[in-house]
Coordinates of C-alpha atoms and ligand atoms in Angstrom, one line a residue:
M1 CA 191.5 137.9 -11.0
T2 CA 189.1 135.9 -13.2
V3 CA 185.9 137.9 -13.9
N4 CA 182.7 136.1 -13.3
K5 CA 184.4 132.7 -13.4
V6 CA 182.3 129.6 -13.4
Y7 CA 183.2 127.3 -10.5
S8 CA 182.7 123.6 -10.1
L9 CA 181.3 121.8 -7.1
S10 CA 184.7 120.4 -6.2
E11 CA 186.4 123.8 -6.6
I12 CA 183.9 125.3 -4.2
K13 CA 184.4 122.5 -1.8
E14 CA 188.1 123.1 -1.8
M15 CA 187.5 126.7 -0.9
L16 CA 185.4 125.7 2.1
L17 CA 188.1 123.4 3.4
L18 CA 190.9 126.0 3.3
E19 CA 192.7 126.7 6.5
E20 CA 194.9 129.6 7.8
E21 CA 197.1 131.3 5.2
E22 CA 195.3 129.8 2.3
A23 CA 192.0 130.8 3.8
F24 CA 193.3 134.4 4.3
A25 CA 194.2 134.5 0.6
L26 CA 190.7 133.5 -0.2
Y27 CA 189.2 136.3 2.0
E28 CA 191.5 138.8 0.2
E29 CA 190.5 137.6 -3.2
A30 CA 186.8 137.9 -2.2
N31 CA 187.4 141.3 -0.7
S32 CA 189.1 142.6 -3.7
L33 CA 186.3 141.4 -6.0
T34 CA 183.8 143.1 -3.6
E35 CA 185.8 146.4 -3.7
K36 CA 186.1 146.2 -7.5
L37 CA 182.2 145.9 -7.7
F38 CA 181.1 148.2 -4.9
G39 CA 184.2 150.2 -3.9
K40 CA 184.5 150.5 -0.1
S41 CA 180.7 151.1 0.1
I42 CA 178.6 149.1 2.6
F43 CA 174.8 149.3 2.3
V44 CA 172.8 149.4 5.5
R45 CA 169.4 147.7 6.1
G46 CA 167.5 148.1 9.4
I47 CA 165.8 145.0 10.6
I48 CA 162.5 145.4 12.5
E49 CA 161.5 142.1 14.2
F50 CA 157.8 143.0 14.6
S51 CA 156.5 139.7 15.9
N52 CA 157.9 136.6 17.5
V53 CA 154.7 134.6 17.2
C54 CA 155.3 131.5 15.1
A55 CA 153.2 128.5 14.2
K56 CA 156.2 126.4 13.2
N57 CA 158.6 124.3 15.1
C58 CA 161.9 124.3 13.2
L59 CA 164.4 122.4 15.3
Y60 CA 167.1 125.0 15.6
C61 CA 165.0 128.1 16.3
G62 CA 164.5 129.8 19.7
I63 CA 161.0 131.2 18.9
R64 CA 159.6 127.9 17.6
R65 CA 156.1 127.2 18.8
G66 CA 157.3 124.5 21.2
N67 CA 159.3 127.0 23.3
K68 CA 156.9 127.9 26.0
N69 CA 159.5 130.0 27.9
V70 CA 159.6 132.8 25.4
K71 CA 157.5 135.9 26.0
R72 CA 155.4 136.4 22.8
Y73 CA 154.9 139.8 21.4
H74 CA 153.5 141.5 18.3
I75 CA 153.9 145.1 17.3
G76 CA 150.6 146.5 16.1
K77 CA 150.2 148.2 12.8
E78 CA 150.1 151.8 14.1
D79 CA 153.2 151.3 16.2
L80 CA 154.9 149.6 13.3
K81 CA 154.2 152.5 10.9
K82 CA 155.7 154.9 13.4
I83 CA 158.9 152.7 13.9
I84 CA 159.4 152.6 10.1
M85 CA 159.0 156.3 9.8
D86 CA 161.5 156.8 12.6
A87 CA 163.9 154.5 10.7
H88 CA 163.4 156.7 7.6
N89 CA 164.1 159.8 9.7
D90 CA 167.3 158.1 11.0
N91 CA 168.4 157.9 7.3
F92 CA 167.6 154.2 6.7
K93 CA 166.8 153.8 3.0
T94 CA 165.8 150.1 3.4
I95 CA 164.1 148.3 6.2
V96 CA 163.4 144.6 6.6
L97 CA 160.2 143.5 8.3
Q98 CA 160.8 140.2 10.0
S99 CA 158.5 137.9 12.0
G100 CA 157.7 134.3 12.8
E101 CA 155.4 132.5 10.5
V102 CA 151.6 133.1 11.1
D103 CA 149.0 134.5 8.8
V104 CA 146.9 136.6 11.2
Y105 CA 148.8 139.8 10.7
D106 CA 149.1 139.6 6.9
N107 CA 146.4 142.2 6.2
D108 CA 147.9 144.6 8.6
I109 CA 151.2 144.4 6.8
T110 CA 149.5 145.3 3.5
E111 CA 148.2 148.4 5.2
V112 CA 151.6 149.2 6.7
I113 CA 153.4 148.9 3.3
E114 CA 150.8 151.1 1.6
Y115 CA 151.0 153.8 4.3
V116 CA 154.8 153.9 4.3
K117 CA 155.1 154.0 0.5
S118 CA 152.6 156.9 0.4
K119 CA 154.8 158.9 2.8
C120 CA 158.4 158.2 1.9
D121 CA 160.8 156.5 -0.5
I122 CA 162.2 153.6 1.5
A123 CA 162.8 150.1 0.2
I124 CA 160.7 147.5 2.0
T125 CA 161.9 143.9 2.4
L126 CA 159.7 141.3 3.9
S127 CA 160.9 138.3 5.8
M128 CA 157.7 136.5 6.9
G129 CA 158.1 133.0 5.6
E130 CA 156.1 130.9 3.1
K131 CA 152.8 132.5 2.0
S132 CA 150.3 131.9 -0.8
R133 CA 151.0 133.3 -4.2
E134 CA 148.0 135.6 -3.7
Q135 CA 149.5 137.0 -0.6
Y136 CA 152.9 137.6 -2.3
I137 CA 151.0 139.4 -5.1
E138 CA 149.0 141.6 -2.6
W139 CA 152.2 142.7 -0.9
K140 CA 154.0 143.4 -4.2
N141 CA 151.0 145.5 -5.4
A142 CA 151.1 147.4 -2.1
G143 CA 154.7 148.4 -2.8
A144 CA 157.0 145.7 -1.2
D145 CA 160.3 145.6 -3.0
R146 CA 162.1 142.5 -1.8
Y147 CA 161.5 139.2 0.0
L148 CA 163.9 137.1 2.1
L149 CA 163.1 133.4 2.3
R150 CA 166.0 131.2 3.4
I151 CA 166.1 127.7 2.0
E152 CA 168.3 126.8 5.1
T153 CA 169.8 123.8 3.3
T154 CA 169.5 122.4 -0.2
N155 CA 169.9 118.9 1.1
R156 CA 166.4 117.7 1.0
K157 CA 166.7 115.1 3.7
L158 CA 168.4 117.5 6.1
F159 CA 165.7 120.1 5.4
E160 CA 163.0 117.6 6.2
N161 CA 164.7 116.5 9.4
L162 CA 164.9 120.1 10.6
H163 CA 161.5 121.4 9.5
P164 CA 158.7 119.2 10.7
D165 CA 156.0 121.6 9.3
D166 CA 157.6 122.4 6.0
D167 CA 157.8 120.8 2.6
F168 CA 161.1 121.2 0.6
D169 CA 159.3 121.5 -2.8
N170 CA 157.0 124.1 -1.5
R171 CA 159.9 126.2 -0.2
L172 CA 161.5 126.0 -3.7
K173 CA 158.2 126.8 -5.3
S174 CA 157.7 129.9 -3.0
L175 CA 161.2 131.2 -4.0
M176 CA 160.4 130.8 -7.7
T177 CA 157.0 132.5 -7.3
L178 CA 158.7 135.5 -5.6
K179 CA 161.2 135.8 -8.5
E180 CA 158.5 135.5 -11.1
L181 CA 156.5 138.3 -9.4
G182 CA 159.4 140.7 -9.7
Y183 CA 160.6 140.9 -6.1
E184 CA 164.3 141.2 -5.5
V185 CA 164.7 137.8 -3.8
G186 CA 167.0 136.8 -1.0
T187 CA 167.7 133.4 0.3
G188 CA 170.3 131.7 2.4
V189 CA 171.4 128.8 4.5
M190 CA 172.4 127.9 8.0
I191 CA 176.0 126.7 8.4
G192 CA 177.1 124.1 10.9
L193 CA 173.9 122.0 11.1
P194 CA 174.2 118.5 12.4
K195 CA 175.0 116.0 9.6
Q196 CA 175.7 118.9 7.1
T197 CA 178.7 118.2 4.9
E198 CA 181.1 120.5 2.9
E199 CA 179.5 119.0 -0.2
D200 CA 176.1 120.1 1.0
L201 CA 177.4 123.7 1.5
A202 CA 179.1 123.7 -1.9
S203 CA 175.8 122.6 -3.5
D204 CA 174.0 125.4 -1.6
I205 CA 176.4 128.0 -3.3
L206 CA 175.8 126.4 -6.7
F207 CA 172.1 126.6 -6.1
F208 CA 172.4 130.4 -5.4
K209 CA 174.3 130.8 -8.6
E210 CA 172.1 128.7 -10.8
N211 CA 168.9 130.5 -9.6
D212 CA 170.5 134.0 -9.7
F213 CA 169.2 135.1 -6.3
D214 CA 169.8 138.8 -5.5
M215 CA 170.6 138.6 -1.7
L216 CA 172.4 135.8 0.1
G217 CA 172.2 135.5 3.9
V218 CA 174.3 133.1 5.9
G219 CA 173.2 132.0 9.4
P220 CA 175.9 130.5 11.4
F221 CA 174.4 127.7 13.6
I222 CA 174.4 128.8 17.3
P223 CA 172.4 126.6 19.6
H224 CA 169.4 127.9 21.6
N225 CA 168.9 126.3 25.0
E226 CA 165.2 125.8 24.6
T227 CA 165.4 123.7 21.3
P228 CA 166.1 120.1 20.5
L229 CA 169.6 121.1 19.1
R230 CA 170.7 122.7 22.4
N231 CA 173.7 120.3 22.7
I232 CA 175.1 120.9 19.2
K233 CA 178.2 123.1 19.1
S234 CA 178.2 126.4 17.3
V235 CA 180.0 126.5 13.9
N236 CA 183.4 128.2 13.9
M237 CA 183.8 131.6 12.4
S238 CA 186.5 130.5 9.9
M239 CA 183.9 128.2 8.2
V240 CA 181.5 131.1 8.0
L241 CA 184.2 133.3 6.4
N242 CA 185.2 130.6 3.9
F243 CA 181.6 130.2 2.9
L244 CA 181.1 134.0 2.6
S245 CA 184.1 134.4 0.4
A246 CA 183.2 131.4 -1.8
M247 CA 179.7 132.8 -2.2
R248 CA 181.1 136.1 -3.3
L249 CA 183.5 134.6 -5.9
V250 CA 180.9 132.2 -7.3
T251 CA 177.8 134.5 -7.3
Y252 CA 179.7 137.6 -8.2
D253 CA 177.5 140.8 -7.8
T254 CA 175.0 139.6 -5.2
N255 CA 174.2 141.5 -2.0
I256 CA 175.7 139.7 0.9
P257 CA 175.2 140.9 4.5
A258 CA 177.3 140.8 7.6
T259 CA 174.9 139.9 10.4
T260 CA 174.4 140.2 14.1
S261 CA 174.7 136.4 14.4
M262 CA 178.3 136.7 13.1
A263 CA 179.1 139.2 15.8
T264 CA 177.6 136.8 18.4
L265 CA 179.9 134.1 17.2
D266 CA 183.0 136.2 17.1
K267 CA 183.3 139.7 18.7
E268 CA 184.8 141.0 15.4
G269 CA 182.6 138.8 13.2
R270 CA 181.0 141.6 11.3
E271 CA 184.2 143.4 10.6
K272 CA 185.8 140.1 9.4
A273 CA 182.8 139.4 7.2
L274 CA 183.0 142.9 5.7
N275 CA 186.6 142.0 4.6
A276 CA 185.7 138.6 3.3
G277 CA 183.0 139.4 0.7
A278 CA 180.1 140.9 2.5
N279 CA 178.9 144.3 1.2
V280 CA 175.8 144.9 3.4
I281 CA 175.3 145.4 7.1
M282 CA 172.0 144.6 8.8
P283 CA 171.6 146.2 12.2
N284 CA 168.7 145.6 14.5
Y285 CA 166.2 148.5 14.5
T286 CA 163.6 146.7 16.7
P287 CA 162.6 148.8 19.8
Q288 CA 164.8 147.8 22.7
K289 CA 161.9 146.4 24.9
Y290 CA 161.2 143.7 22.4
R291 CA 164.7 142.6 21.5
E292 CA 165.2 140.2 24.4
S293 CA 162.2 138.2 23.2
Y294 CA 163.4 137.7 19.6
K295 CA 166.3 135.3 20.2
L296 CA 166.6 132.6 17.5
Y297 CA 169.8 131.5 19.2
D298 CA 171.5 132.0 22.6
N299 CA 173.7 135.0 23.6
K300 CA 172.4 137.2 20.8
I301 CA 174.2 140.6 21.0
C302 CA 172.6 144.1 20.5
T303 CA 169.6 143.3 22.7
K304 CA 170.3 146.2 25.0
E305 CA 170.9 149.0 22.5
D306 CA 168.4 151.7 21.7
A307 CA 167.1 151.8 18.1
E308 CA 168.0 155.5 18.0
H309 CA 171.7 154.7 18.3
T310 CA 171.6 152.0 15.8
M311 CA 172.9 154.0 12.8
E312 CA 175.8 155.5 14.9
F313 CA 176.9 152.0 16.2
T314 CA 176.7 150.6 12.6
K315 CA 178.8 153.4 11.2
K316 CA 181.5 152.7 13.7
T317 CA 181.5 149.0 12.9
V318 CA 181.8 149.7 9.2
E319 CA 184.7 152.2 9.8
R320 CA 186.5 149.6 12.0
A321 CA 186.4 147.3 9.0
G322 CA 188.0 150.1 6.9
K323 CA 184.9 150.6 4.8
V324 CA 182.3 153.4 4.3
L325 CA 178.7 153.3 5.2
V326 CA 176.5 154.5 2.3
L327 CA 172.9 155.7 2.8
E328 CA 171.3 154.2 -0.3
R329 CA 168.6 151.7 -1.1
G330 CA 171.3 149.2 -2.1
D331 CA 169.4 147.5 -4.9
R332 CA 171.2 144.8 -6.7
R333 CA 173.8 146.1 -9.2
R334 CA 174.2 143.9 -12.1
Ligands
LIG1 S1 162.9 129.5 11.7 FE1 161.1 130.9 11.2 S2 159.4 129.5 10.8 FE2 161.0 128.3 11.8 S3 160.3 128.3 14.0 FE3 161.8 130.0 13.7 S4 160.6 131.8 13.2 FE4 159.3 130.0 13.0

């Protein structure tokens, strides 16, 4: 195996186009690099979807502001502190606080981060969209460790078509600001968007490499019935796996999660992802009563489970993949 090899756009594109046996060889190569770097260890991060209120109208998203058929909720700061402390007691060493994009709760989140950090050692990742530089600084000073902000696609035109409220340059600027402020920064893309090409996807992977992001999330496109993209077909799992493996080989030591959306696309999607380059699993730790209302796409799984059983289910998934769940913060290892 070539260590930390530099790949060209056309080499990445070729990986994305592989089928059947050749694709399996690619997954094996990505898996053996993952095991060389991390052993069989899989890091776990609990996601808490604390609000589905969103001021934006991204075309693919089930909680976009234009969807009037979604029951909106927001978990208040005192409840949120308790949920995070419960996650800590359940042995989570990292949690991800995720929400739609609005500014009204930003001060509450500063208080929640300060409280949690004064009580326990748990890594806090925020996934709350584009904010001002001052806001990112405030949360960093409060103790936030990481920030996830997906670029969704590096094809500017495609980005603009899908995000009526967003500016591509501002998204890039936000990512660079987060890096400059010392966050561990995660980004990622959606795969299977209308008019997206293999060349676009290969460019996305080069973008991750060139900017040395720490965490890379892949969202397979799955349509939501209450969005303008309701009639577009879901991407197939083999493209998701090809992309994951290519991402592992090109970006080398990044943290790459197997997500709930992969299990929605394919019953064994997470196990397959954990054998094709993923080294992180991100189960849903949102209290069960809110989960039905946080559907970015249709048929999302895990909406009926109790948070208290989340770690147990996750351990079983990881074991089915022949890996070992490790209870660590899972910072990026360079
Ligand atoms: S993708 Fe994010 S910003 Fe866009 S509508 Fe959905 S929650 Fe809001």
